[in-house]
Amino acid sequence: MSQEIAVIGSPDFTTGFRLAGVRKFADVPDDEKAAELDDAVEEMLSDDEVGILVMHDDDLEHLSRGVRNDVETSVEPVLVTLGGEGAGSGGLRDQIKRAIGIDLMEED
């Protein structure tokens, strides 16, 4: 069974993914994130067809503590964040390690 990529965020953030063929998405306008972002994330986390969940790094700040913990510790789907100040190689390295269980960039 193949799994899909899902994207959650503002319409500006999700549009590019939708144009690239991502079919699962949740548009949450910036002014509604405090009220709707938790529900959108919980829905995607419970969807068995979603294997990768993409969000903007800054949107994690809008999640409640419990939902944020759930999404950051989820193995399937795995969370991939883009943008923001933490978008350096260290953040990507941690995401890859969490997704596959090993550190591909580790030096011997």
XYZ file of N, CA, C and O in Angstrom:
432
model
N 0.839 -1.178 0.000
C 0.000 0.000 0.000
C 0.887 1.244 0.000
O 1.743 1.417 0.849
N 0.679 2.109 -0.964
C 1.467 3.337 -1.007
C 0.789 4.412 -0.167
O -0.421 4.429 -0.014
N 1.614 5.258 0.397
C 1.101 6.324 1.229
C 1.311 7.656 0.531
O 2.144 7.781 -0.356
N 0.549 8.632 0.971
C 0.561 9.927 0.319
C 1.233 10.987 1.168
O 1.383 10.832 2.376
N 1.590 12.059 0.512
C 2.086 13.250 1.180
C 0.888 14.144 1.462
O 0.009 14.297 0.602
N 0.850 14.711 2.648
C -0.190 15.674 2.997
C 0.484 16.970 3.426
O 1.582 16.954 3.969
N -0.167 18.072 3.172
C 0.392 19.371 3.531
C -0.664 20.185 4.269
O -1.835 20.161 3.924
N -0.217 20.863 5.328
C -1.102 21.697 6.130
C -0.471 23.070 6.259
O 0.723 23.191 6.542
N -1.280 24.101 6.061
C -0.775 25.454 6.244
C -1.654 26.476 5.573
O -2.778 26.188 5.164
N -1.118 27.669 5.438
C -1.854 28.746 4.798
C -2.054 28.404 3.321
O -1.283 27.628 2.747
N -3.084 28.970 2.700
C -3.294 28.715 1.273
C -2.067 29.041 0.424
O -1.784 28.330 -0.539
N -1.313 30.077 0.800
C -0.085 30.416 0.063
C 0.939 29.292 0.144
O 1.659 29.022 -0.815
N 1.014 28.627 1.291
C 1.973 27.541 1.497
C 1.543 26.276 0.766
O 2.364 25.592 0.161
N 0.262 25.949 0.803
C -0.203 24.680 0.228
C -0.352 24.714 -1.288
O -0.314 23.668 -1.932
N -0.511 25.892 -1.874
C -0.788 25.988 -3.314
C 0.280 25.313 -4.168
O -0.044 24.555 -5.080
N 1.538 25.544 -3.879
C 2.606 24.931 -4.666
C 2.574 23.415 -4.596
O 2.791 22.730 -5.595
N 2.282 22.882 -3.429
C 2.195 21.431 -3.278
C 1.010 20.876 -4.064
O 1.105 19.820 -4.684
N -0.093 21.585 -4.021
C -1.281 21.145 -4.758
C -1.010 21.155 -6.253
O -1.403 20.234 -6.973
N -0.313 22.173 -6.739
C 0.037 22.233 -8.162
C 0.994 21.105 -8.548
O 1.002 20.662 -9.693
N 1.783 20.639 -7.586
C 2.723 19.541 -7.843
C 2.044 18.173 -7.744
O 2.686 17.157 -7.979
N 0.760 18.145 -7.381
C 0.033 16.890 -7.366
C -0.324 16.342 -6.001
O -0.877 15.251 -5.905
N -0.010 17.061 -4.928
C -0.391 16.605 -3.595
C -1.907 16.744 -3.467
O -2.461 17.828 -3.660
N -2.565 15.629 -3.167
C -4.032 15.631 -3.120
C -4.601 15.821 -1.726
O -5.740 16.207 -1.565
N -3.819 15.533 -0.708
C -4.299 15.689 0.664
C -3.709 16.964 1.240
O -2.492 17.099 1.341
N -4.577 17.889 1.591
C -4.107 19.160 2.134
C -5.191 19.759 3.020
O -6.361 19.406 2.936
N -4.758 20.652 3.883
C -5.675 21.418 4.713
C -5.216 22.867 4.684
O -4.110 23.168 5.132
N -6.055 23.714 4.112
C -5.770 25.146 4.113
C -6.262 25.750 5.415
O -7.438 25.636 5.754
N -5.351 26.356 6.155
C -5.700 27.033 7.404
C -5.155 28.454 7.305
O -3.953 28.668 7.460
N -6.035 29.428 7.028
C -5.576 30.821 6.916
C -4.886 31.286 8.190
O -5.194 30.818 9.294
N -3.966 32.215 8.034
C -3.173 32.698 9.165
C -4.029 33.186 10.325
O -3.711 32.936 11.481
N -5.118 33.863 10.039
C -5.948 34.412 11.113
C -6.821 33.361 11.801
O -7.477 33.659 12.791
N -6.813 32.122 11.301
C -7.612 31.057 11.906
C -6.760 29.927 12.480
O -7.282 28.914 12.930
N -5.445 30.074 12.460
C -4.555 28.996 12.907
C -4.760 28.630 14.365
O -4.735 27.452 14.715
N -4.967 29.618 15.218
C -5.148 29.328 16.647
C -6.362 28.440 16.877
O -6.351 27.572 17.753
N -7.385 28.598 16.079
C -8.621 27.848 16.286
C -8.689 26.545 15.493
O -9.296 25.576 15.946
N -8.051 26.492 14.314
C -8.270 25.353 13.410
C -7.067 24.454 13.158
O -7.220 23.347 12.664
N -5.859 24.910 13.489
C -4.670 24.141 13.124
C -4.597 22.802 13.862
O -4.262 21.782 13.265
N -4.924 22.780 15.155
C -4.901 21.519 15.915
C -5.794 20.465 15.271
O -5.395 19.307 15.110
N -7.014 20.858 14.906
C -7.957 19.911 14.306
C -7.443 19.374 12.974
O -7.562 18.179 12.680
N -6.862 20.253 12.158
C -6.342 19.830 10.852
C -5.200 18.829 11.025
O -5.126 17.820 10.318
N -4.313 19.088 11.980
C -3.180 18.192 12.216
C -3.663 16.850 12.756
O -3.226 15.790 12.294
N -4.578 16.867 13.714
C -5.098 15.617 14.268
C -5.778 14.771 13.198
O -5.638 13.546 13.173
N -6.492 15.419 12.292
C -7.158 14.690 11.198
C -6.138 13.997 10.298
O -6.302 12.841 9.933
N -5.060 14.712 9.955
C -4.033 14.115 9.096
C -3.267 13.011 9.821
O -2.907 12.005 9.210
N -3.016 13.191 11.114
C -2.313 12.152 11.872
C -3.116 10.862 11.935
O -2.545 9.771 11.982
N -4.428 10.964 11.932
C -5.268 9.769 12.040
C -5.591 9.146 10.683
O -6.183 8.074 10.615
N -5.175 9.781 9.601
C -5.436 9.276 8.251
C -4.380 8.219 7.896
O -3.192 8.533 7.770
N -4.803 6.978 7.728
C -3.882 5.878 7.432
C -3.208 6.003 6.068
O -2.207 5.347 5.811
N -3.742 6.823 5.189
C -3.163 6.980 3.857
C -2.006 7.981 3.824
O -1.297 8.075 2.845
N -1.821 8.738 4.906
C -0.782 9.770 4.944
C 0.504 9.188 5.521
O 0.518 8.664 6.628
N 1.607 9.304 4.760
C 2.901 8.821 5.214
C 3.852 9.946 5.580
O 4.736 9.788 6.403
N 3.677 11.099 4.933
C 4.514 12.269 5.195
C 3.600 13.474 5.365
O 2.746 13.731 4.514
N 3.792 14.199 6.445
C 3.022 15.399 6.725
C 3.964 16.597 6.634
O 4.968 16.652 7.342
N 3.658 17.531 5.753
C 4.500 18.704 5.522
C 3.813 19.931 6.117
O 2.628 20.162 5.870
N 4.578 20.691 6.902
C 4.091 21.934 7.485
C 5.206 22.973 7.439
O 6.378 22.614 7.350
N 4.824 24.226 7.540
C 5.811 25.298 7.682
C 6.301 25.270 9.122
O 5.516 25.084 10.054
N 7.576 25.461 9.314
C 8.178 25.405 10.649
C 7.513 26.380 11.628
O 7.291 26.049 12.789
N 7.172 27.562 11.168
C 6.556 28.568 12.034
C 5.174 28.144 12.546
O 4.726 28.606 13.595
N 4.499 27.273 11.811
C 3.155 26.841 12.221
C 3.173 25.960 13.465
O 2.157 25.835 14.149
N 4.299 25.361 13.782
C 4.375 24.531 14.987
C 4.090 25.353 16.237
O 3.575 24.825 17.225
N 4.408 26.639 16.189
C 4.167 27.520 17.333
C 2.675 27.696 17.632
O 2.300 28.044 18.743
N 1.831 27.461 16.644
C 0.387 27.637 16.810
C -0.305 26.394 17.372
O -1.483 26.446 17.701
N 0.416 25.277 17.452
C -0.189 24.032 17.937
C -0.227 24.007 19.461
O 0.657 24.543 20.125
N -1.236 23.335 19.989
C -1.281 23.135 21.436
C -0.146 22.188 21.822
O 0.396 21.468 20.980
N 0.195 22.175 23.092
C 1.323 21.357 23.552
C 1.124 19.875 23.224
O 2.042 19.210 22.752
N -0.070 19.352 23.463
C -0.328 17.934 23.219
C -0.235 17.560 21.754
O 0.379 16.551 21.392
N -0.842 18.358 20.887
C -0.805 18.072 19.447
C 0.614 18.240 18.914
O 1.080 17.447 18.095
N 1.304 19.245 19.391
C 2.689 19.450 18.957
C 3.550 18.246 19.339
O 4.359 17.764 18.551
N 3.385 17.738 20.541
C 4.124 16.557 20.966
C 3.769 15.352 20.093
O 4.644 14.595 19.679
N 2.485 15.176 19.806
C 2.044 14.060 18.963
C 2.685 14.113 17.586
O 3.177 13.104 17.073
N 2.688 15.289 16.988
C 3.206 15.413 15.631
C 4.734 15.300 15.603
O 5.302 14.732 14.671
N 5.406 15.810 16.619
C 6.867 15.745 16.636
C 7.391 14.353 16.946
O 8.513 14.019 16.578
N 6.605 13.527 17.622
C 7.042 12.172 17.951
C 6.445 11.120 17.027
O 6.754 9.941 17.157
N 5.613 11.542 16.104
C 4.974 10.594 15.184
C 6.001 9.999 14.226
O 6.823 10.711 13.657
N 5.933 8.695 14.066
C 6.805 8.015 13.112
C 6.069 7.826 11.791
O 6.650 7.923 10.719
N 4.789 7.576 11.864
C 3.969 7.422 10.657
C 2.627 8.064 10.883
O 1.836 7.533 11.676
N 2.355 9.175 10.297
C 3.204 9.871 9.322
C 4.344 10.626 9.990
O 4.237 11.026 11.136
N 5.391 10.795 9.235
C 6.534 11.560 9.722
C 6.317 13.028 9.357
O 5.790 13.341 8.290
N 6.676 13.909 10.269
C 6.540 15.338 10.033
C 7.798 15.880 9.362
O 8.911 15.605 9.795
N 7.599 16.652 8.308
C 8.686 17.367 7.652
C 8.303 18.839 7.675
O 7.227 19.202 7.197
N 9.150 19.663 8.280
C 8.877 21.092 8.321
C 9.789 21.818 7.351
O 10.945 21.431 7.154
N 9.263 22.864 6.764
C 10.009 23.660 5.797
C 9.992 25.113 6.219
O 9.040 25.562 6.862
N 11.011 25.869 5.844
C 11.049 27.293 6.125
C 11.394 27.575 7.564
O 11.797 26.703 8.320
N 11.232 28.812 7.942
C 11.517 29.206 9.312
C 13.008 29.310 9.559
O 13.838 29.045 8.707
N 13.349 29.696 10.781
C 14.756 29.877 11.150
C 15.460 28.553 11.384
O 16.661 28.468 11.274
N 14.732 27.503 11.742
C 15.347 26.213 12.023
C 15.487 25.336 10.804
O 15.536 24.127 10.904
N 15.546 25.930 9.633
C 15.548 25.158 8.401
C 16.947 24.753 7.949
O 17.115 24.324 6.823
N 17.931 24.858 8.799
C 19.294 24.497 8.433
C 19.471 23.001 8.324
O 18.571 22.212 8.533
N 20.687 22.583 8.038
C 20.964 21.164 7.837
C 20.749 20.349 9.106
O 20.427 19.182 9.047
N 20.907 20.961 10.274
C 20.679 20.232 11.521
C 19.230 19.801 11.665
O 18.932 18.697 12.082
N 18.298 20.678 11.298
C 16.880 20.339 11.361
C 16.533 19.235 10.384
O 15.821 18.295 10.708
N 17.044 19.332 9.169
C 16.803 18.312 8.168
C 17.423 16.988 8.595
O 16.829 15.926 8.438
N 18.600 17.054 9.169
C 19.281 15.842 9.640
C 18.434 15.112 10.681
O 18.274 13.905 10.623
N 17.883 15.863 11.629
C 17.029 15.254 12.656
C 15.761 14.655 12.054
O 15.306 13.597 12.476
N 15.189 15.324 11.060
C 13.981 14.815 10.421
C 14.252 13.507 9.691
O 13.466 12.564 9.765
N 15.364 13.442 8.988
C 15.718 12.214 8.266
C 15.981 11.085 9.260
O 15.518 9.960 9.083
N 16.708 11.388 10.319
C 17.013 10.369 11.331
C 15.737 9.826 11.955
O 15.585 8.619 12.133
N 14.797 10.703 12.265
C 13.539 10.260 12.859
C 12.719 9.444 11.867
O 12.082 8.466 12.219
N 12.769 9.821 10.582
C 11.958 9.140 9.586
C 12.433 7.725 9.301
O 11.635 6.801 9.156
N 13.763 7.532 9.234
C 14.254 6.213 8.843
C 14.988 5.474 9.962
O 15.330 4.306 9.816
N 15.232 6.164 11.064
C 15.804 5.487 12.220
C 17.322 5.452 12.316
O 17.857 4.941 13.269
N 18.004 5.983 11.291
C 19.460 6.029 11.357
C 19.942 7.401 10.891
O 19.249 8.104 10.181
N 21.143 7.754 11.306
C 21.726 9.034 10.931
C 22.586 8.832 9.701
O 23.708 8.319 9.771
N 22.075 9.231 8.520
C 22.801 9.041 7.278
C 24.019 9.946 7.167
O 24.950 9.675 6.413
N 24.022 11.031 7.917
C 25.101 12.006 7.809
C 26.171 11.819 8.870
O 27.104 12.612 8.964
N 26.056 10.775 9.655
C 27.023 10.529 10.718
C 28.365 10.161 10.111
O 28.468 9.342 9.209
N 29.424 10.769 10.644
C 30.765 10.485 10.155
C 31.387 9.412 11.037
O 31.247 9.431 12.250
N 32.109 8.493 10.408
C 32.736 7.390 11.147
C 33.937 7.825 11.933
O 34.670 8.644 11.713
